[in-house]
PDB file of C-alpha atoms in Angstrom:
ATOM      1  CA  MET A   1      35.584 -72.588 -65.593  1.00  0.00           C
ATOM      2  CA  SER A   2      33.741 -72.099 -68.854  1.00  0.00           C
ATOM      3  CA  PRO A   3      35.564 -71.592 -72.147  1.00  0.00           C
ATOM      4  CA  GLY A   4      36.426 -67.964 -72.713  1.00  0.00           C
ATOM      5  CA  GLN A   5      36.918 -67.184 -69.068  1.00  0.00           C
ATOM      6  CA  VAL A   6      39.947 -65.235 -67.963  1.00  0.00           C
ATOM      7  CA  ASN A   7      41.929 -65.960 -64.781  1.00  0.00           C
ATOM      8  CA  GLY A   8      44.451 -63.647 -63.253  1.00  0.00           C
ATOM      9  CA  ARG A   9      45.617 -61.475 -60.429  1.00  0.00           C
ATOM     10  CA  VAL A  10      45.815 -57.787 -59.637  1.00  0.00           C
ATOM     11  CA  VAL A  11      48.655 -56.187 -57.662  1.00  0.00           C
ATOM     12  CA  PHE A  12      48.370 -52.690 -56.212  1.00  0.00           C
ATOM     13  CA  ASP A  13      51.969 -51.526 -55.846  1.00  0.00           C
ATOM     14  CA  MET A  14      52.727 -48.469 -53.722  1.00  0.00           C
ATOM     15  CA  THR A  15      55.266 -47.245 -51.231  1.00  0.00           C
ATOM     16  CA  GLU A  16      54.580 -47.548 -47.527  1.00  0.00           C
ATOM     17  CA  GLU A  17      54.384 -43.740 -47.399  1.00  0.00           C
ATOM     18  CA  VAL A  18      51.633 -43.664 -50.041  1.00  0.00           C
ATOM     19  CA  ALA A  19      49.721 -46.491 -48.303  1.00  0.00           C
ATOM     20  CA  ILE A  20      49.793 -44.599 -44.994  1.00  0.00           C
ATOM     21  CA  LYS A  21      48.707 -41.313 -46.634  1.00  0.00           C
ATOM     22  CA  LEU A  22      45.922 -43.045 -48.550  1.00  0.00           C
ATOM     23  CA  ALA A  23      44.608 -44.900 -45.482  1.00  0.00           C
ATOM     24  CA  SER A  24      44.753 -41.672 -43.457  1.00  0.00           C
ATOM     25  CA  HIS A  25      42.758 -39.848 -46.128  1.00  0.00           C
ATOM     26  CA  MET A  26      40.191 -42.623 -46.520  1.00  0.00           C
ATOM     27  CA  ASN A  27      39.620 -42.962 -42.760  1.00  0.00           C
ATOM     28  CA  GLY A  28      39.712 -39.265 -41.894  1.00  0.00           C
ATOM     29  CA  GLU A  29      42.452 -39.763 -39.323  1.00  0.00           C
ATOM     30  CA  THR A  30      46.235 -39.671 -39.257  1.00  0.00           C
ATOM     31  CA  PHE A  31      48.264 -42.876 -39.305  1.00  0.00           C
ATOM     32  CA  ARG A  32      52.028 -42.775 -38.833  1.00  0.00           C
ATOM     33  CA  THR A  33      52.987 -46.410 -39.315  1.00  0.00           C
ATOM     34  CA  MET A  34      51.951 -49.362 -41.462  1.00  0.00           C
ATOM     35  CA  ASP A  35      49.632 -50.804 -38.821  1.00  0.00           C
ATOM     36  CA  LYS A  36      46.696 -53.236 -39.086  1.00  0.00           C
ATOM     37  CA  MET A  37      44.214 -50.446 -39.899  1.00  0.00           C
ATOM     38  CA  VAL A  38      46.343 -49.209 -42.808  1.00  0.00           C
ATOM     39  CA  ILE A  39      46.725 -52.740 -44.171  1.00  0.00           C
ATOM     40  CA  SER A  40      42.992 -53.379 -43.789  1.00  0.00           C
ATOM     41  CA  THR A  41      42.106 -50.111 -45.529  1.00  0.00           C
ATOM     42  CA  ILE A  42      44.397 -50.767 -48.498  1.00  0.00           C
ATOM     43  CA  GLY A  43      43.075 -54.336 -48.764  1.00  0.00           C
ATOM     44  CA  GLU A  44      39.490 -53.048 -48.820  1.00  0.00           C
ATOM     45  CA  LEU A  45      40.380 -50.452 -51.467  1.00  0.00           C
ATOM     46  CA  ALA A  46      41.918 -53.207 -53.608  1.00  0.00           C
ATOM     47  CA  ASN A  47      38.748 -55.311 -53.174  1.00  0.00           C
ATOM     48  CA  MET A  48      36.505 -52.404 -54.170  1.00  0.00           C
ATOM     49  CA  ILE A  49      38.505 -51.470 -57.272  1.00  0.00           C
ATOM     50  CA  THR A  50      38.957 -55.051 -58.472  1.00  0.00           C
ATOM     51  CA  GLY A  51      35.343 -55.990 -57.732  1.00  0.00           C
ATOM     52  CA  ARG A  52      33.980 -52.986 -59.585  1.00  0.00           C
ATOM     53  CA  ALA A  53      36.207 -53.649 -62.598  1.00  0.00           C
ATOM     54  CA  VAL A  54      35.173 -57.321 -62.772  1.00  0.00           C
ATOM     55  CA  THR A  55      31.487 -56.359 -62.458  1.00  0.00           C
ATOM     56  CA  ARG A  56      31.780 -53.885 -65.336  1.00  0.00           C
ATOM     57  CA  LEU A  57      33.618 -56.419 -67.503  1.00  0.00           C
ATOM     58  CA  GLU A  58      30.969 -59.054 -66.805  1.00  0.00           C
ATOM     59  CA  LYS A  59      28.298 -56.606 -68.029  1.00  0.00           C
ATOM     60  CA  GLU A  60      30.148 -56.762 -71.354  1.00  0.00           C
ATOM     61  CA  ASN A  61      29.768 -60.572 -71.293  1.00  0.00           C
ATOM     62  CA  LEU A  62      33.412 -61.092 -70.368  1.00  0.00           C
ATOM     63  CA  ALA A  63      34.012 -63.654 -67.621  1.00  0.00           C
ATOM     64  CA  PHE A  64      36.908 -62.764 -65.336  1.00  0.00           C
ATOM     65  CA  HIS A  65      38.113 -64.510 -62.186  1.00  0.00           C
ATOM     66  CA  PHE A  66      40.854 -62.839 -60.154  1.00  0.00           C
ATOM     67  CA  SER A  67      42.402 -64.273 -57.015  1.00  0.00           C
ATOM     68  CA  PRO A  68      41.502 -62.401 -53.807  1.00  0.00           C
ATOM     69  CA  PRO A  69      43.920 -59.626 -52.803  1.00  0.00           C
ATOM     70  CA  THR A  70      46.920 -60.584 -50.696  1.00  0.00           C
ATOM     71  CA  MET A  71      48.834 -57.949 -48.752  1.00  0.00           C
ATOM     72  CA  ILE A  72      52.614 -58.180 -49.044  1.00  0.00           C
ATOM     73  CA  THR A  73      54.851 -55.640 -47.351  1.00  0.00           C
ATOM     74  CA  GLY A  74      58.601 -55.296 -47.226  1.00  0.00           C
ATOM     75  CA  LYS A  75      61.612 -53.843 -48.941  1.00  0.00           C
ATOM     76  CA  ASP A  76      63.357 -55.072 -52.081  1.00  0.00           C
ATOM     77  CA  LEU A  77      60.729 -57.700 -52.885  1.00  0.00           C
ATOM     78  CA  THR A  78      60.898 -59.661 -56.117  1.00  0.00           C
ATOM     79  CA  VAL A  79      57.785 -61.193 -57.659  1.00  0.00           C
ATOM     80  CA  PHE A  80      58.095 -63.937 -60.249  1.00  0.00           C
ATOM     81  CA  GLU A  81      55.288 -64.328 -62.776  1.00  0.00           C
ATOM     82  CA  GLN A  82      54.146 -67.286 -64.804  1.00  0.00           C
ATOM     83  CA  GLY A  83      55.453 -66.822 -68.327  1.00  0.00           C
ATOM     84  CA  ASP A  84      52.117 -67.523 -69.995  1.00  0.00           C
ATOM     85  CA  MET A  85      50.233 -64.543 -68.536  1.00  0.00           C
ATOM     86  CA  GLU A  86      49.631 -61.254 -70.296  1.00  0.00           C
ATOM     87  CA  ALA A  87      50.460 -58.294 -68.057  1.00  0.00           C
ATOM     88  CA  LEU A  88      49.432 -54.666 -67.956  1.00  0.00           C
ATOM     89  CA  ILE A  89      50.773 -52.017 -65.573  1.00  0.00           C
ATOM     90  CA  ILE A  90      48.605 -48.945 -65.030  1.00  0.00           C
ATOM     91  CA  PRO A  91      50.249 -46.060 -63.145  1.00  0.00           C
ATOM     92  CA  VAL A  92      47.750 -43.951 -61.176  1.00  0.00           C
ATOM     93  CA  GLU A  93      49.206 -40.602 -60.180  1.00  0.00           C
ATOM     94  CA  MET A  94      47.409 -38.663 -57.451  1.00  0.00           C
ATOM     95  CA  SER A  95      48.228 -35.948 -54.956  1.00  0.00           C
ATOM     96  CA  LEU A  96      49.009 -38.597 -52.296  1.00  0.00           C
ATOM     97  CA  GLY A  97      51.542 -40.381 -54.527  1.00  0.00           C
ATOM     98  CA  ILE A  98      51.657 -43.024 -57.231  1.00  0.00           C
ATOM     99  CA  ILE A  99      49.968 -46.420 -57.234  1.00  0.00           C
ATOM    100  CA  GLU A 100      50.810 -48.901 -59.963  1.00  0.00           C
ATOM    101  CA  ILE A 101      48.014 -51.345 -60.717  1.00  0.00           C
ATOM    102  CA  ASN A 102      49.583 -54.469 -62.210  1.00  0.00           C
ATOM    103  CA  VAL A 103      47.105 -56.809 -63.888  1.00  0.00           C
ATOM    104  CA  ALA A 104      48.165 -60.231 -65.201  1.00  0.00           C
ATOM    105  CA  PHE A 105      45.751 -62.636 -66.847  1.00  0.00           C
ATOM    106  CA  LYS A 106      45.357 -65.560 -69.205  1.00  0.00           C
ATOM    107  CA  GLU A 107      42.391 -67.054 -70.992  1.00  0.00           C
ATOM    108  CA  SER A 108      41.441 -70.505 -69.778  1.00  0.00           C
TER     109      SER A 108
END
């Protein structure tokens, strides 16, 4: 990595209900459970949003590297962060529900 580059990760946090509604809307069909198609759709959405953001930042001569999205599902999960990362949580409220985009990064 070159000096001035930023490393980090992005987490898209939403309820299972919101994920199912969002995948249903994006695919034009109704899903009722958190199946492989829902997980794939949410993963692709995360890739598109993160990729577009990184591309726009790079146009401003900012070098960002984020780890690829990982899908984690379950109830009462706890995520532990490295203490040396700056974090930003962006709530996105839409008619289908709320998604919180959690971005953590550090300059290398």
